[in-house]
Coordinates of C-alpha atoms in Angstrom, one line a residue:
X167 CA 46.4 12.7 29.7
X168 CA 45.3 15.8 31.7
X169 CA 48.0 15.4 34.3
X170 CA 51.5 15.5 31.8
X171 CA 52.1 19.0 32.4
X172 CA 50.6 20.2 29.1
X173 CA 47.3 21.4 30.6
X174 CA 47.9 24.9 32.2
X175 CA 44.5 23.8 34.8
X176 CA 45.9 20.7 35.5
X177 CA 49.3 19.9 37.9
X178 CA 52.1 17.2 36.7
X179 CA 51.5 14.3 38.3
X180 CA 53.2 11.3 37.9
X181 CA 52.3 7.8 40.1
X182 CA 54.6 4.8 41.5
X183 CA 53.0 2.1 43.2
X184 CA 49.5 3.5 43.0
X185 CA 50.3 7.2 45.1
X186 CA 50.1 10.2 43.1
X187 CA 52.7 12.5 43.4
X188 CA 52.8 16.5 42.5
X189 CA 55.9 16.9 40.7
X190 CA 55.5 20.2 39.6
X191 CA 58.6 21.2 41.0
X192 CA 60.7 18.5 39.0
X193 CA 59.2 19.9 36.0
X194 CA 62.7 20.4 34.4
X195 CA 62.5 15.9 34.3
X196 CA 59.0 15.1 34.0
X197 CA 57.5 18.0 32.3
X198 CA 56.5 18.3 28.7
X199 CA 59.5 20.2 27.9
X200 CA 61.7 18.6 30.7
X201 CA 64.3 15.6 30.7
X202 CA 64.3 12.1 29.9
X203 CA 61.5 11.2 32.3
X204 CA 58.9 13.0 30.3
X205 CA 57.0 9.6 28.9
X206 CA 56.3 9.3 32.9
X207 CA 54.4 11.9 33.6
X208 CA 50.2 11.8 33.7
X209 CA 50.9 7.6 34.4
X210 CA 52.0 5.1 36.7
X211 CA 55.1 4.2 35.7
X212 CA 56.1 2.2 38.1
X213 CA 57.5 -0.6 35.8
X214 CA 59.7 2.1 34.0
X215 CA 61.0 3.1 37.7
X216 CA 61.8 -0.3 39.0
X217 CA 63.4 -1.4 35.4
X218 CA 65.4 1.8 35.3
X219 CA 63.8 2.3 31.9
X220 CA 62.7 5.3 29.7
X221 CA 60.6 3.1 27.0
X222 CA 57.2 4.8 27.0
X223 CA 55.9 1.4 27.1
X224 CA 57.4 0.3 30.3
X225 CA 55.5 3.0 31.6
X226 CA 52.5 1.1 32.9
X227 CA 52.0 0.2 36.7
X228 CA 52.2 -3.4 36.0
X229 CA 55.1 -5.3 37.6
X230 CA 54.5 -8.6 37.2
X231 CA 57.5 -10.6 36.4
X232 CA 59.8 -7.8 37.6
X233 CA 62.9 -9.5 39.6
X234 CA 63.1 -9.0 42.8
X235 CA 66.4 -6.9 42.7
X236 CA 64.2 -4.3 40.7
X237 CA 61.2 -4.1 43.0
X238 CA 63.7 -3.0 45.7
X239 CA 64.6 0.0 43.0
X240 CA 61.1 0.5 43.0
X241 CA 60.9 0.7 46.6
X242 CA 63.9 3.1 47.0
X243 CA 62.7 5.5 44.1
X244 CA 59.2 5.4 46.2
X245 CA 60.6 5.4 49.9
X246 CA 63.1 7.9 49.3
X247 CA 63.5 9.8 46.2
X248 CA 59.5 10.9 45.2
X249 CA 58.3 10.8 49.0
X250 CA 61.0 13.6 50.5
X251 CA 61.2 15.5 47.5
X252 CA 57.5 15.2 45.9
X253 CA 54.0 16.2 48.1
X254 CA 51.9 12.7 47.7
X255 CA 48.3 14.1 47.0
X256 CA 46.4 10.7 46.8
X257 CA 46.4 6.9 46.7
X258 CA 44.9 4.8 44.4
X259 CA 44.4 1.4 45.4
X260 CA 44.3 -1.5 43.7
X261 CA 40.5 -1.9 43.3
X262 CA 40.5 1.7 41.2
X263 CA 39.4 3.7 44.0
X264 CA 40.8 7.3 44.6
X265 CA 41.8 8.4 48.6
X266 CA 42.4 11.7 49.4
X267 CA 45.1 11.6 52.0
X268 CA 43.9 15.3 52.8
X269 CA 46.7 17.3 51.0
X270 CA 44.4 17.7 47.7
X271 CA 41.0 16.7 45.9
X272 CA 39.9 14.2 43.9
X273 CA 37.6 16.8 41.5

């Protein structure tokens, strides 16, 4: 994973619901070295996020069978939490395509 905050080239990125999200400046929770949310970072995670969890294998993007209850988490942590504190640098939709939103690059 090139985006996990071990690779000096590379920023920490971490990714709910398919946007991307520079969280360099939460580097004390996501970074290598950082918190408890270290297993998120370089992934989508938005199954960890909307089941409150800090398994390494909840940290996929899948969310099938999540309750309902927990997709609203989901949707807080995305609404509120990453988009007024992190900058959103892409969106990658469903079909595995990679938008540029204008705030970064995809190279």
């Amino acid at each position: 994973m090139l985006y996990n905050g071990k690779h000096a080239a590379h920023p920490l990125l971490i990714s709910i619901k398919g946007r991307i999200l520079d969280v360099r400046e939460g580097a004390e929770f996501y970074g290598p070295d950082g918190g408890a949310y270290k297993m998120m970072a370089g992934r989508d995670a938005s199954r960890a996020f909307a089941m409150m969890s800090l398994k390494v294998e909840d940290a996929i993007p899948d969310v099938s069978g999540v309750p309902s209850e927990h997709l609203k988490i989901l949707d807080d942590w995305c609404a509120c939490t990453f988009t007024l504190r992190y900058r959103s640098y892409f969106w990658k939709s469903q079909t595995g395509g990679v938008h540029v939103n204008g705030a970064g690059t995809t190279s």
